[in-house]
Amino acid sequence: MPLKRYGADCALLVVDVQNSFCPGGELAVPGGDEVVPLINHLSLLFENVVLTQDWHPAGHVSFASSHPGMQPFQSLDLPYGPQTLWPDHCVAGSRGADFHPELETEHARLIVRKGVHAQVDSYSAFVEADRAATTGLAAYLNALGVKKVWLAGLATDFCVAWSAIDACAAGFETFVVEDACRAIDMDGSLAEAWMEMRQAGVKRLRSDEV
């Protein structure tokens, strides 16, 4: 068994490596499956590994199909703010919501399911899109004594970025492992996400620097 490089004050957060976001899925991120071997390796280096899982009820407010006349990737103003509308994806209990079959999950100490409320989306692993309800992840990490968080997964410009920014806001020193993520990159969203992460204090590095 390889020696872990990081102890109890560090955590790896693996974001949404699920079938819906991988090639052949309903909302496939280009090259989404390419992160799996790298994340499997990274998970061996951490004592604390947390997985997130998009877990939407059917008819979720973020689905374009829930809004007659709207199409995927259009935007709609909802009570909590602007919402990009998506194809139906990661429906609770479906194959799309399952983790990629080659993702090694036995290292995980916790699975955080997000987007579980029908009327509120949640890109972030920490705070839902209404910016009021929390997932409890920050409290869990604090209880473990975690001070530093590394993020990898899907997609860089949405769930990874929102999670990283919220990790910083919660007081964790935060790193995004760039080559262990893949992006949707819709209308410049990737460049914007990196800018916002940098402004929030997120550090950007590659897996050979972890």
PDB file of N, CA, C and O in Angstrom, residues 125-176:
ATOM      1  N   ALA A 125     -20.035  22.271  -3.833  1.00  0.00           N
ATOM      2  CA  ALA A 125     -20.113  21.210  -2.832  1.00  0.00           C
ATOM      3  C   ALA A 125     -20.370  21.761  -1.434  1.00  0.00           C
ATOM      4  O   ALA A 125     -20.627  20.985  -0.505  1.00  0.00           O
ATOM      5  N   PHE A 126     -20.303  23.087  -1.278  1.00  0.00           N
ATOM      6  CA  PHE A 126     -20.410  23.698   0.043  1.00  0.00           C
ATOM      7  C   PHE A 126     -21.714  24.443   0.276  1.00  0.00           C
ATOM      8  O   PHE A 126     -22.304  24.344   1.351  1.00  0.00           O
ATOM      9  N   VAL A 127     -22.157  25.238  -0.717  1.00  0.00           N
ATOM     10  CA  VAL A 127     -23.319  26.105  -0.548  1.00  0.00           C
ATOM     11  C   VAL A 127     -24.197  26.005  -1.792  1.00  0.00           C
ATOM     12  O   VAL A 127     -23.695  26.035  -2.919  1.00  0.00           O
ATOM     13  N   GLU A 128     -25.503  25.889  -1.591  1.00  0.00           N
ATOM     14  CA  GLU A 128     -26.401  25.773  -2.732  1.00  0.00           C
ATOM     15  C   GLU A 128     -26.539  27.122  -3.446  1.00  0.00           C
ATOM     16  O   GLU A 128     -26.065  28.154  -2.970  1.00  0.00           O
ATOM     17  N   ALA A 129     -27.179  27.102  -4.609  1.00  0.00           N
ATOM     18  CA  ALA A 129     -27.198  28.285  -5.475  1.00  0.00           C
ATOM     19  C   ALA A 129     -27.958  29.457  -4.873  1.00  0.00           C
ATOM     20  O   ALA A 129     -27.773  30.596  -5.312  1.00  0.00           O
ATOM     21  N   ASP A 130     -28.791  29.208  -3.876  1.00  0.00           N
ATOM     22  CA  ASP A 130     -29.442  30.332  -3.199  1.00  0.00           C
ATOM     23  C   ASP A 130     -28.482  31.053  -2.252  1.00  0.00           C
ATOM     24  O   ASP A 130     -28.824  32.098  -1.694  1.00  0.00           O
ATOM     25  N   ARG A 131     -27.264  30.499  -2.102  1.00  0.00           N
ATOM     26  CA  ARG A 131     -26.193  31.047  -1.273  1.00  0.00           C
ATOM     27  C   ARG A 131     -26.599  31.133   0.196  1.00  0.00           C
ATOM     28  O   ARG A 131     -25.986  31.874   0.963  1.00  0.00           O
ATOM     29  N   ALA A 132     -27.596  30.359   0.581  1.00  0.00           N
ATOM     30  CA  ALA A 132     -28.054  30.344   1.969  1.00  0.00           C
ATOM     31  C   ALA A 132     -27.923  28.947   2.577  1.00  0.00           C
ATOM     32  O   ALA A 132     -27.323  28.783   3.640  1.00  0.00           O
ATOM     33  N   ALA A 133     -28.466  27.950   1.898  1.00  0.00           N
ATOM     34  CA  ALA A 133     -28.420  26.578   2.410  1.00  0.00           C
ATOM     35  C   ALA A 133     -27.038  25.976   2.181  1.00  0.00           C
ATOM     36  O   ALA A 133     -26.461  26.103   1.105  1.00  0.00           O
ATOM     37  N   THR A 134     -26.506  25.334   3.203  1.00  0.00           N
ATOM     38  CA  THR A 134     -25.210  24.679   3.080  1.00  0.00           C
ATOM     39  C   THR A 134     -25.391  23.164   2.978  1.00  0.00           C
ATOM     40  O   THR A 134     -26.421  22.619   3.389  1.00  0.00           O
ATOM     41  N   THR A 135     -24.367  22.511   2.460  1.00  0.00           N
ATOM     42  CA  THR A 135     -24.385  21.044   2.373  1.00  0.00           C
ATOM     43  C   THR A 135     -23.864  20.395   3.642  1.00  0.00           C
ATOM     44  O   THR A 135     -24.006  19.182   3.817  1.00  0.00           O
ATOM     45  N   GLY A 136     -23.228  21.169   4.501  1.00  0.00           N
ATOM     46  CA  GLY A 136     -22.614  20.620   5.703  1.00  0.00           C
ATOM     47  C   GLY A 136     -21.165  20.209   5.510  1.00  0.00           C
ATOM     48  O   GLY A 136     -20.504  19.787   6.464  1.00  0.00           O
ATOM     49  N   LEU A 137     -20.639  20.343   4.279  1.00  0.00           N
ATOM     50  CA  LEU A 137     -19.280  19.872   4.011  1.00  0.00           C
ATOM     51  C   LEU A 137     -18.238  20.667   4.788  1.00  0.00           C
ATOM     52  O   LEU A 137     -17.282  20.085   5.325  1.00  0.00           O
ATOM     53  N   ALA A 138     -18.384  21.987   4.853  1.00  0.00           N
ATOM     54  CA  ALA A 138     -17.393  22.787   5.585  1.00  0.00           C
ATOM     55  C   ALA A 138     -17.340  22.368   7.049  1.00  0.00           C
ATOM     56  O   ALA A 138     -16.247  22.242   7.629  1.00  0.00           O
ATOM     57  N   ALA A 139     -18.491  22.143   7.649  1.00  0.00           N
ATOM     58  CA  ALA A 139     -18.525  21.732   9.055  1.00  0.00           C
ATOM     59  C   ALA A 139     -17.862  20.374   9.235  1.00  0.00           C
ATOM     60  O   ALA A 139     -17.132  20.150  10.216  1.00  0.00           O
ATOM     61  N   TYR A 140     -18.096  19.484   8.289  1.00  0.00           N
ATOM     62  CA  TYR A 140     -17.476  18.151   8.355  1.00  0.00           C
ATOM     63  C   TYR A 140     -15.958  18.258   8.292  1.00  0.00           C
ATOM     64  O   TYR A 140     -15.236  17.659   9.102  1.00  0.00           O
ATOM     65  N   LEU A 141     -15.449  19.028   7.324  1.00  0.00           N
ATOM     66  CA  LEU A 141     -14.002  19.179   7.181  1.00  0.00           C
ATOM     67  C   LEU A 141     -13.400  19.859   8.401  1.00  0.00           C
ATOM     68  O   LEU A 141     -12.325  19.469   8.878  1.00  0.00           O
ATOM     69  N   ASN A 142     -14.083  20.871   8.912  1.00  0.00           N
ATOM     70  CA  ASN A 142     -13.590  21.533  10.118  1.00  0.00           C
ATOM     71  C   ASN A 142     -13.528  20.568  11.298  1.00  0.00           C
ATOM     72  O   ASN A 142     -12.591  20.606  12.107  1.00  0.00           O
ATOM     73  N   ALA A 143     -14.517  19.702  11.403  1.00  0.00           N
ATOM     74  CA  ALA A 143     -14.535  18.727  12.499  1.00  0.00           C
ATOM     75  C   ALA A 143     -13.358  17.755  12.409  1.00  0.00           C
ATOM     76  O   ALA A 143     -12.868  17.266  13.440  1.00  0.00           O
ATOM     77  N   LEU A 144     -12.896  17.487  11.200  1.00  0.00           N
ATOM     78  CA  LEU A 144     -11.739  16.619  11.007  1.00  0.00           C
ATOM     79  C   LEU A 144     -10.418  17.352  11.210  1.00  0.00           C
ATOM     80  O   LEU A 144      -9.359  16.720  11.237  1.00  0.00           O
ATOM     81  N   GLY A 145     -10.474  18.675  11.306  1.00  0.00           N
ATOM     82  CA  GLY A 145      -9.255  19.455  11.435  1.00  0.00           C
ATOM     83  C   GLY A 145      -8.599  19.778  10.111  1.00  0.00           C
ATOM     84  O   GLY A 145      -7.416  20.144  10.066  1.00  0.00           O
ATOM     85  N   VAL A 146      -9.346  19.682   9.020  1.00  0.00           N
ATOM     86  CA  VAL A 146      -8.804  19.963   7.683  1.00  0.00           C
ATOM     87  C   VAL A 146      -8.537  21.454   7.533  1.00  0.00           C
ATOM     88  O   VAL A 146      -9.377  22.285   7.900  1.00  0.00           O
ATOM     89  N   LYS A 147      -7.370  21.790   6.980  1.00  0.00           N
ATOM     90  CA  LYS A 147      -6.988  23.172   6.723  1.00  0.00           C
ATOM     91  C   LYS A 147      -6.793  23.456   5.235  1.00  0.00           C
ATOM     92  O   LYS A 147      -6.912  24.606   4.801  1.00  0.00           O
ATOM     93  N   LYS A 148      -6.468  22.418   4.470  1.00  0.00           N
ATOM     94  CA  LYS A 148      -6.155  22.580   3.051  1.00  0.00           C
ATOM     95  C   LYS A 148      -6.979  21.597   2.227  1.00  0.00           C
ATOM     96  O   LYS A 148      -7.134  20.441   2.613  1.00  0.00           O
ATOM     97  N   VAL A 149      -7.482  22.081   1.079  1.00  0.00           N
ATOM     98  CA  VAL A 149      -8.334  21.266   0.212  1.00  0.00           C
ATOM     99  C   VAL A 149      -7.805  21.320  -1.216  1.00  0.00           C
ATOM    100  O   VAL A 149      -7.529  22.394  -1.741  1.00  0.00           O
ATOM    101  N   TRP A 150      -7.667  20.152  -1.827  1.00  0.00           N
ATOM    102  CA  TRP A 150      -7.334  20.033  -3.249  1.00  0.00           C
ATOM    103  C   TRP A 150      -8.581  19.561  -3.986  1.00  0.00           C
ATOM    104  O   TRP A 150      -9.288  18.671  -3.507  1.00  0.00           O
ATOM    105  N   LEU A 151      -8.869  20.143  -5.165  1.00  0.00           N
ATOM    106  CA  LEU A 151     -10.049  19.759  -5.935  1.00  0.00           C
ATOM    107  C   LEU A 151      -9.668  19.206  -7.289  1.00  0.00           C
ATOM    108  O   LEU A 151      -8.732  19.688  -7.941  1.00  0.00           O
ATOM    109  N   ALA A 152     -10.431  18.210  -7.735  1.00  0.00           N
ATOM    110  CA  ALA A 152     -10.300  17.630  -9.064  1.00  0.00           C
ATOM    111  C   ALA A 152     -11.678  17.170  -9.502  1.00  0.00           C
ATOM    112  O   ALA A 152     -12.564  16.947  -8.676  1.00  0.00           O
ATOM    113  N   GLY A 153     -11.886  17.054 -10.828  1.00  0.00           N
ATOM    114  CA  GLY A 153     -13.157  16.517 -11.307  1.00  0.00           C
ATOM    115  C   GLY A 153     -13.798  17.348 -12.393  1.00  0.00           C
ATOM    116  O   GLY A 153     -13.117  17.975 -13.210  1.00  0.00           O
ATOM    117  N   LEU A 154     -15.141  17.398 -12.383  1.00  0.00           N
ATOM    118  CA  LEU A 154     -15.928  17.944 -13.489  1.00  0.00           C
ATOM    119  C   LEU A 154     -17.012  18.893 -12.941  1.00  0.00           C
ATOM    120  O   LEU A 154     -17.595  18.614 -11.903  1.00  0.00           O
ATOM    121  N   ALA A 155     -17.248  19.955 -13.647  1.00  0.00           N
ATOM    122  CA  ALA A 155     -16.444  20.522 -14.710  1.00  0.00           C
ATOM    123  C   ALA A 155     -15.697  21.720 -14.132  1.00  0.00           C
ATOM    124  O   ALA A 155     -16.205  22.413 -13.241  1.00  0.00           O
ATOM    125  N   THR A 156     -14.514  21.991 -14.671  1.00  0.00           N
ATOM    126  CA  THR A 156     -13.657  23.044 -14.127  1.00  0.00           C
ATOM    127  C   THR A 156     -14.403  24.360 -13.953  1.00  0.00           C
ATOM    128  O   THR A 156     -14.261  25.041 -12.932  1.00  0.00           O
ATOM    129  N   ASP A 157     -15.189  24.728 -14.968  1.00  0.00           N
ATOM    130  CA  ASP A 157     -15.785  26.061 -15.013  1.00  0.00           C
ATOM    131  C   ASP A 157     -17.145  26.155 -14.337  1.00  0.00           C
ATOM    132  O   ASP A 157     -17.735  27.236 -14.292  1.00  0.00           O
ATOM    133  N   PHE A 158     -17.623  25.064 -13.785  1.00  0.00           N
ATOM    134  CA  PHE A 158     -18.897  25.122 -13.066  1.00  0.00           C
ATOM    135  C   PHE A 158     -18.732  24.546 -11.658  1.00  0.00           C
ATOM    136  O   PHE A 158     -18.391  25.263 -10.724  1.00  0.00           O
ATOM    137  N   CYS A 159     -18.934  23.261 -11.482  1.00  0.00           N
ATOM    138  CA  CYS A 159     -18.965  22.716 -10.124  1.00  0.00           C
ATOM    139  C   CYS A 159     -17.609  22.759  -9.430  1.00  0.00           C
ATOM    140  O   CYS A 159     -17.550  22.988  -8.220  1.00  0.00           O
ATOM    141  N   VAL A 160     -16.514  22.557 -10.167  1.00  0.00           N
ATOM    142  CA  VAL A 160     -15.193  22.656  -9.546  1.00  0.00           C
ATOM    143  C   VAL A 160     -14.929  24.093  -9.112  1.00  0.00           C
ATOM    144  O   VAL A 160     -14.515  24.352  -7.966  1.00  0.00           O
ATOM    145  N   ALA A 161     -15.169  25.044 -10.004  1.00  0.00           N
ATOM    146  CA  ALA A 161     -14.892  26.446  -9.689  1.00  0.00           C
ATOM    147  C   ALA A 161     -15.743  26.941  -8.522  1.00  0.00           C
ATOM    148  O   ALA A 161     -15.228  27.575  -7.585  1.00  0.00           O
ATOM    149  N   TRP A 162     -17.034  26.677  -8.560  1.00  0.00           N
ATOM    150  CA  TRP A 162     -17.900  27.134  -7.473  1.00  0.00           C
ATOM    151  C   TRP A 162     -17.465  26.508  -6.150  1.00  0.00           C
ATOM    152  O   TRP A 162     -17.452  27.175  -5.113  1.00  0.00           O
ATOM    153  N   SER A 163     -17.121  25.234  -6.186  1.00  0.00           N
ATOM    154  CA  SER A 163     -16.695  24.544  -4.961  1.00  0.00           C
ATOM    155  C   SER A 163     -15.383  25.125  -4.439  1.00  0.00           C
ATOM    156  O   SER A 163     -15.212  25.316  -3.229  1.00  0.00           O
ATOM    157  N   ALA A 164     -14.450  25.414  -5.350  1.00  0.00           N
ATOM    158  CA  ALA A 164     -13.158  25.958  -4.940  1.00  0.00           C
ATOM    159  C   ALA A 164     -13.313  27.344  -4.323  1.00  0.00           C
ATOM    160  O   ALA A 164     -12.711  27.654  -3.275  1.00  0.00           O
ATOM    161  N   ILE A 165     -14.117  28.182  -4.947  1.00  0.00           N
ATOM    162  CA  ILE A 165     -14.337  29.537  -4.425  1.00  0.00           C
ATOM    163  C   ILE A 165     -14.998  29.474  -3.045  1.00  0.00           C
ATOM    164  O   ILE A 165     -14.620  30.207  -2.119  1.00  0.00           O
ATOM    165  N   ASP A 166     -15.954  28.581  -2.886  1.00  0.00           N
ATOM    166  CA  ASP A 166     -16.620  28.451  -1.589  1.00  0.00           C
ATOM    167  C   ASP A 166     -15.707  27.824  -0.547  1.00  0.00           C
ATOM    168  O   ASP A 166     -15.829  28.120   0.654  1.00  0.00           O
ATOM    169  N   ALA A 167     -14.789  26.953  -0.956  1.00  0.00           N
ATOM    170  CA  ALA A 167     -13.810  26.399  -0.016  1.00  0.00           C
ATOM    171  C   ALA A 167     -12.934  27.513   0.536  1.00  0.00           C
ATOM    172  O   ALA A 167     -12.658  27.570   1.748  1.00  0.00           O
ATOM    173  N   CYS A 168     -12.499  28.416  -0.350  1.00  0.00           N
ATOM    174  CA  CYS A 168     -11.720  29.572   0.103  1.00  0.00           C
ATOM    175  C   CYS A 168     -12.527  30.426   1.064  1.00  0.00           C
ATOM    176  O   CYS A 168     -12.029  30.850   2.119  1.00  0.00           O
ATOM    177  N   ALA A 169     -13.781  30.682   0.710  1.00  0.00           N
ATOM    178  CA  ALA A 169     -14.632  31.521   1.555  1.00  0.00           C
ATOM    179  C   ALA A 169     -14.847  30.890   2.931  1.00  0.00           C
ATOM    180  O   ALA A 169     -15.048  31.609   3.919  1.00  0.00           O
ATOM    181  N   ALA A 170     -14.794  29.552   2.980  1.00  0.00           N
ATOM    182  CA  ALA A 170     -14.977  28.843   4.253  1.00  0.00           C
ATOM    183  C   ALA A 170     -13.689  28.785   5.074  1.00  0.00           C
ATOM    184  O   ALA A 170     -13.687  28.229   6.179  1.00  0.00           O
ATOM    185  N   GLY A 171     -12.600  29.339   4.516  1.00  0.00           N
ATOM    186  CA  GLY A 171     -11.366  29.431   5.283  1.00  0.00           C
ATOM    187  C   GLY A 171     -10.326  28.377   4.989  1.00  0.00           C
ATOM    188  O   GLY A 171      -9.290  28.316   5.664  1.00  0.00           O
ATOM    189  N   PHE A 172     -10.562  27.542   3.976  1.00  0.00           N
ATOM    190  CA  PHE A 172      -9.588  26.512   3.630  1.00  0.00           C
ATOM    191  C   PHE A 172      -8.584  27.038   2.604  1.00  0.00           C
ATOM    192  O   PHE A 172      -8.982  27.745   1.655  1.00  0.00           O
ATOM    193  N   GLU A 173      -7.314  26.705   2.763  1.00  0.00           N
ATOM    194  CA  GLU A 173      -6.350  26.949   1.705  1.00  0.00           C
ATOM    195  C   GLU A 173      -6.709  25.994   0.569  1.00  0.00           C
ATOM    196  O   GLU A 173      -6.821  24.786   0.797  1.00  0.00           O
ATOM    197  N   THR A 174      -6.904  26.512  -0.641  1.00  0.00           N
ATOM    198  CA  THR A 174      -7.561  25.749  -1.699  1.00  0.00           C
ATOM    199  C   THR A 174      -6.715  25.683  -2.956  1.00  0.00           C
ATOM    200  O   THR A 174      -6.191  26.694  -3.416  1.00  0.00           O
ATOM    201  N   PHE A 175      -6.621  24.472  -3.498  1.00  0.00           N
ATOM    202  CA  PHE A 175      -5.856  24.210  -4.709  1.00  0.00           C
ATOM    203  C   PHE A 175      -6.749  23.486  -5.720  1.00  0.00           C
ATOM    204  O   PHE A 175      -7.498  22.578  -5.334  1.00  0.00           O
ATOM    205  N   VAL A 176      -6.663  23.852  -6.992  1.00  0.00           N
ATOM    206  CA  VAL A 176      -7.332  23.107  -8.051  1.00  0.00           C
ATOM    207  C   VAL A 176      -6.260  22.434  -8.903  1.00  0.00           C
ATOM    208  O   VAL A 176      -5.332  23.088  -9.386  1.00  0.00           O
TER     209      VAL A 176
END
